[in-house]
Short mmCIF file of C-alpha atoms in Angstrom, two decimals:
data_model
loop_
_atom_site.label_atom_id
_atom_site.label_comp_id
_atom_site.label_asym_id
_atom_site.label_seq_id
_atom_site.Cartn_x
_atom_site.Cartn_y
_atom_site.Cartn_z
CA ASN G 25 -7.26 16.14 11.47
CA ALA G 26 -5.82 16.48 8.11
CA GLY G 27 -4.89 12.95 7.26
CA VAL G 28 -3.80 9.36 8.44
CA MET G 29 -1.33 10.15 11.48
CA GLN G 30 0.78 7.53 12.20
CA ASN G 31 3.68 7.81 15.48
CA PRO G 32 6.45 7.80 15.59
CA ARG G 33 7.88 8.85 12.40
CA HIS G 34 11.44 6.57 12.83
CA LEU G 35 11.58 3.34 15.46
CA VAL G 36 14.95 2.14 16.56
CA ARG G 37 14.58 -0.51 18.63
CA ARG G 38 17.81 -3.63 20.60
CA ARG G 39 16.55 -7.76 19.46
CA GLY G 40 14.54 -8.36 21.82
CA GLN G 41 12.50 -5.60 22.55
CA GLU G 42 9.09 -4.33 22.18
CA ALA G 43 8.27 -2.33 19.55
CA ARG G 44 4.48 -0.27 19.29
CA LEU G 45 3.65 1.51 16.51
CA ARG G 46 0.95 4.61 16.88
CA CYS G 47 -2.14 5.49 14.47
CA SER G 48 -4.63 7.22 14.48
CA PRO G 49 -7.28 7.18 11.31
CA MET G 50 -8.80 9.57 9.50
CA LYS G 51 -11.98 11.51 11.61
CA GLY G 52 -14.44 9.47 10.73
CA HIS G 53 -13.03 6.35 9.10
CA SER G 54 -13.52 3.33 11.42
CA HIS G 55 -11.51 0.84 9.04
CA VAL G 56 -8.04 0.51 9.94
CA TYR G 57 -5.47 -1.45 7.71
CA TRP G 58 -1.78 -2.34 8.47
CA TYR G 59 0.55 -3.00 6.16
CA ARG G 60 4.82 -3.76 5.98
CA GLN G 61 7.14 -2.83 3.00
CA LEU G 62 10.43 -4.51 3.31
CA PRO G 63 13.62 -2.63 1.51
CA GLU G 64 13.03 -2.69 -2.66
CA GLU G 65 9.11 -4.17 -2.18
CA GLY G 66 5.79 -3.70 -2.17
CA LEU G 67 3.31 -3.10 0.27
CA LYS G 68 1.98 -6.69 2.16
CA PHE G 69 -1.09 -6.77 3.94
CA MET G 70 -0.73 -7.80 7.34
CA VAL G 71 -3.91 -6.91 9.43
CA TYR G 72 -7.61 -5.84 8.74
CA LEU G 73 -9.62 -4.05 11.77
CA GLN G 74 -12.55 -1.81 13.02
CA LYS G 75 -13.41 -0.45 16.16
CA GLU G 76 -12.48 -3.46 19.08
CA ASN G 77 -12.68 -6.13 16.24
CA ILE G 78 -10.31 -7.80 14.22
CA ILE G 79 -11.82 -8.49 11.12
CA ASP G 80 -8.71 -10.17 8.90
CA GLU G 81 -5.40 -10.62 10.32
CA SER G 82 -4.80 -13.39 7.81
CA GLY G 83 -1.31 -11.39 6.87
CA MET G 84 0.45 -11.16 10.34
CA PRO G 85 2.85 -13.49 11.26
CA LYS G 86 2.01 -15.68 13.76
CA GLU G 87 4.19 -15.60 16.44
CA ARG G 88 5.22 -11.75 18.54
CA PHE G 89 3.22 -9.68 16.42
CA SER G 90 -0.57 -8.25 17.89
CA ALA G 91 -2.86 -5.43 16.36
CA GLU G 92 -5.41 -3.22 18.32
CA PHE G 93 -8.18 -0.85 17.69
CA PRO G 94 -10.11 -0.11 21.03
CA LYS G 95 -13.10 2.02 20.68
CA GLU G 96 -10.65 5.25 22.15
CA GLY G 97 -7.30 6.16 20.76
CA PRO G 98 -4.83 4.57 18.16
CA SER G 99 -4.80 1.69 16.31
CA ILE G 100 -1.10 0.03 18.16
CA LEU G 101 0.80 -2.97 15.66
CA ARG G 102 2.79 -4.32 18.54
CA ILE G 103 5.79 -6.88 17.26
CA GLN G 104 7.41 -8.40 20.63
CA GLN G 105 10.80 -9.42 21.12
CA VAL G 106 11.88 -7.27 17.67
CA VAL G 107 14.52 -9.13 15.51
CA ARG G 108 16.60 -7.60 12.32
CA GLY G 109 14.33 -9.19 9.94
CA ASP G 110 11.53 -6.87 11.40
CA SER G 111 13.27 -4.17 9.97
CA ALA G 112 10.81 -2.43 7.45
CA ALA G 113 8.53 0.48 6.82
CA TYR G 114 4.65 -0.08 7.94
CA PHE G 115 2.32 1.61 6.83
CA CYS G 116 -1.24 1.98 8.05
CA ALA G 117 -4.45 3.05 6.30
CA SER G 118 -8.25 4.02 6.84
CA SER G 119 -11.45 4.43 5.20
CA ALA G 120 -14.81 4.72 5.76
CA GLY G 121 -16.05 1.26 4.64
CA THR G 122 -15.33 -1.41 2.43
CA GLY G 123 -15.77 0.43 -1.03
CA GLY G 124 -13.92 3.12 -2.47
CA GLY G 125 -10.60 4.69 -1.82
CA TYR G 126 -8.77 4.83 1.42
CA THR G 127 -5.81 6.47 2.89
CA PHE G 128 -2.60 5.64 4.28
CA GLY G 129 -0.19 7.23 6.42
CA SER G 130 3.17 8.58 5.89
CA GLY G 131 4.34 5.64 7.81
CA THR G 132 6.61 4.04 10.66
CA ARG G 133 10.09 3.24 10.06
CA LEU G 134 11.31 0.70 12.17
CA THR G 135 15.03 -0.28 12.43
CA VAL G 136 16.05 -2.84 14.45
CA VAL G 137 19.67 -2.55 15.66
CA ASP N 4 4.28 -16.76 -5.58
CA GLN N 5 4.19 -13.60 -7.12
CA GLN N 6 0.45 -13.10 -7.37
CA VAL N 7 1.07 -8.73 -8.75
CA LYS N 8 4.01 -8.40 -10.75
CA GLN N 9 5.42 -5.25 -12.12
CA ASN N 10 8.23 -6.64 -14.29
CA SER N 11 10.06 -3.28 -15.04
CA PRO N 12 11.83 -1.93 -11.33
CA SER N 13 12.52 1.12 -13.28
CA LEU N 14 10.99 3.44 -16.32
CA SER N 15 12.62 6.75 -17.70
CA VAL N 16 10.43 8.97 -19.57
CA GLN N 17 10.93 12.57 -21.26
CA GLU N 18 8.96 15.29 -20.15
CA GLY N 19 5.67 15.81 -21.99
CA ARG N 20 6.00 12.68 -23.78
CA ILE N 21 3.80 9.24 -22.73
CA SER N 22 4.36 7.57 -19.43
CA ILE N 23 3.29 3.66 -20.07
CA LEU N 24 3.79 1.71 -16.89
CA ASN N 25 2.64 -2.26 -17.26
CA CYS N 26 1.33 -4.74 -14.35
CA ASP N 27 0.52 -8.48 -14.77
CA TYR N 28 -1.22 -10.47 -11.73
CA THR N 29 -1.88 -14.29 -12.02
CA ASN N 30 -5.49 -14.47 -9.78
CA SER N 31 -8.10 -14.88 -11.55
CA MET N 32 -10.15 -14.04 -8.69
CA PHE N 33 -9.00 -10.24 -8.48
CA ASP N 34 -11.21 -7.79 -9.99
CA TYR N 35 -10.67 -4.37 -8.31
CA PHE N 36 -7.36 -2.89 -9.51
CA LEU N 37 -5.52 0.35 -8.27
CA TRP N 38 -2.89 2.81 -8.92
CA TYR N 39 -1.00 4.21 -5.99
CA LYS N 40 2.15 6.73 -6.30
CA LYS N 41 4.61 6.71 -3.53
CA TYR N 42 7.37 9.61 -2.47
CA PRO N 43 10.06 8.98 -0.65
CA ALA N 44 9.40 8.87 3.53
CA GLU N 45 5.33 9.15 2.28
CA GLY N 46 2.93 6.64 2.25
CA PRO N 47 1.27 6.07 -1.08
CA THR N 48 -1.22 7.66 -2.17
CA PHE N 49 -4.12 6.47 -4.61
CA LEU N 50 -4.30 7.65 -8.30
CA ILE N 51 -6.39 5.82 -10.02
CA SER N 52 -8.64 2.02 -10.32
CA ILE N 53 -10.31 -0.23 -12.51
CA SER N 54 -13.19 -2.77 -11.27
CA SER N 55 -12.89 -5.68 -13.80
CA ILE N 56 -16.64 -5.31 -15.28
CA LYS N 57 -14.75 -2.51 -17.42
CA ASP N 58 -11.48 -2.12 -19.43
CA LYS N 59 -10.05 1.94 -19.63
CA ASN N 60 -10.73 4.26 -16.43
CA GLU N 61 -9.63 7.91 -17.52
CA ASP N 62 -9.63 10.92 -14.91
CA GLY N 63 -7.13 13.58 -16.14
CA ARG N 64 -4.02 12.48 -17.35
CA PHE N 65 -4.08 9.35 -16.45
CA THR N 66 -5.90 6.13 -18.01
CA VAL N 67 -6.07 2.74 -16.26
CA PHE N 68 -6.41 0.36 -19.27
CA LEU N 69 -7.31 -3.31 -18.28
CA ASN N 70 -7.33 -6.65 -20.60
CA LYS N 71 -8.94 -9.19 -18.36
CA SER N 72 -7.84 -12.31 -20.67
CA ALA N 73 -3.92 -11.43 -20.66
CA LYS N 74 -4.28 -10.66 -16.80
CA HIS N 75 -2.63 -7.43 -17.76
CA LEU N 76 -3.35 -3.46 -16.76
CA SER N 77 -1.17 -0.36 -17.63
CA LEU N 78 -1.28 3.51 -16.68
CA HIS N 79 -0.63 5.76 -19.02
CA ILE N 80 0.27 9.47 -17.85
CA VAL N 81 -0.09 12.04 -20.38
CA PRO N 82 1.86 14.62 -20.79
CA SER N 83 4.27 13.25 -18.46
CA GLN N 84 5.61 16.29 -15.85
CA PRO N 85 8.87 16.09 -13.80
CA GLY N 86 6.04 16.16 -10.38
CA ASP N 87 5.22 12.58 -11.85
CA SER N 88 8.61 11.27 -10.83
CA ALA N 89 7.40 8.93 -7.91
CA VAL N 90 7.19 5.03 -7.77
CA TYR N 91 3.95 3.81 -9.03
CA PHE N 92 2.63 0.53 -7.35
CA CYS N 93 -0.01 -1.48 -8.98
CA ALA N 94 -2.50 -3.44 -6.23
CA ALA N 95 -5.55 -5.80 -6.43
CA SER N 96 -8.19 -7.36 -4.05
CA PRO N 97 -10.37 -9.71 -4.57
CA ASN N 98 -13.71 -7.24 -3.96
CA THR N 99 -13.72 -3.93 -3.56
CA ASN N 100 -12.37 -3.70 -0.06
CA ALA N 101 -9.55 -2.04 -1.51
CA GLY N 102 -7.82 -2.00 1.80
CA LYS N 103 -7.16 -5.81 1.57
CA SER N 104 -4.76 -5.40 -1.50
CA THR N 105 -1.68 -7.00 -2.57
CA PHE N 106 0.46 -4.92 -3.78
CA GLY N 107 3.76 -5.58 -6.93
CA ASP N 108 6.77 -4.31 -6.20
CA GLY N 109 6.66 -0.79 -7.82
CA THR N 110 8.00 0.50 -10.89
CA THR N 111 10.36 4.22 -10.00
CA LEU N 112 9.25 6.73 -13.10
CA THR N 113 11.52 9.52 -13.39
CA VAL N 114 10.18 12.09 -15.80
CA LYS N 115 13.48 13.92 -17.48
CA PRO N 116 12.88 18.09 -18.03
#
């Protein structure tokens, strides 16, 4: 595992469809963070998860967005009934703990048409 | 209310000279600051960080300065190289859990050969 793996790299969805974004953290990392970057803006924190637990979802929109990090498998960011305003780059980062550095994946670019 | 601001959207510097990227913050609770570098179509890469108990941290060509009273930090790159051309993000968090950071909007650095 060379790093944080996100897939797909690009995702196109029609308005009203569901988008599922996957993030596999670095080996040995049990903390996962999701960020969203709108065009010409910085990254905005969405949610922080550990295995099977949502620790902090203060940055998540109240509706249509959900995240999980199951015991087995990648973390999933799910967006239901997508709208054009959901078009953005979604980045996942992982860490082994809460101190020190963490590593970002290359992102998923969601386009809603 | 943008809590982390990078007021210069872009900066152009000649190779070999110093690049100085600036960042201001408003939240007094921030006590851990990071700089990230981002190439197009990639995730941010951690460069250097500084805790509020310090006013300077150096790593090779990169030095970060923190002025707590002014709520200002800066990243110095000396000497600048064409490979440093990228978007640089300043980020801040209220503790060392830098996974939940507040990002600025970024400064695009161009280093001309």
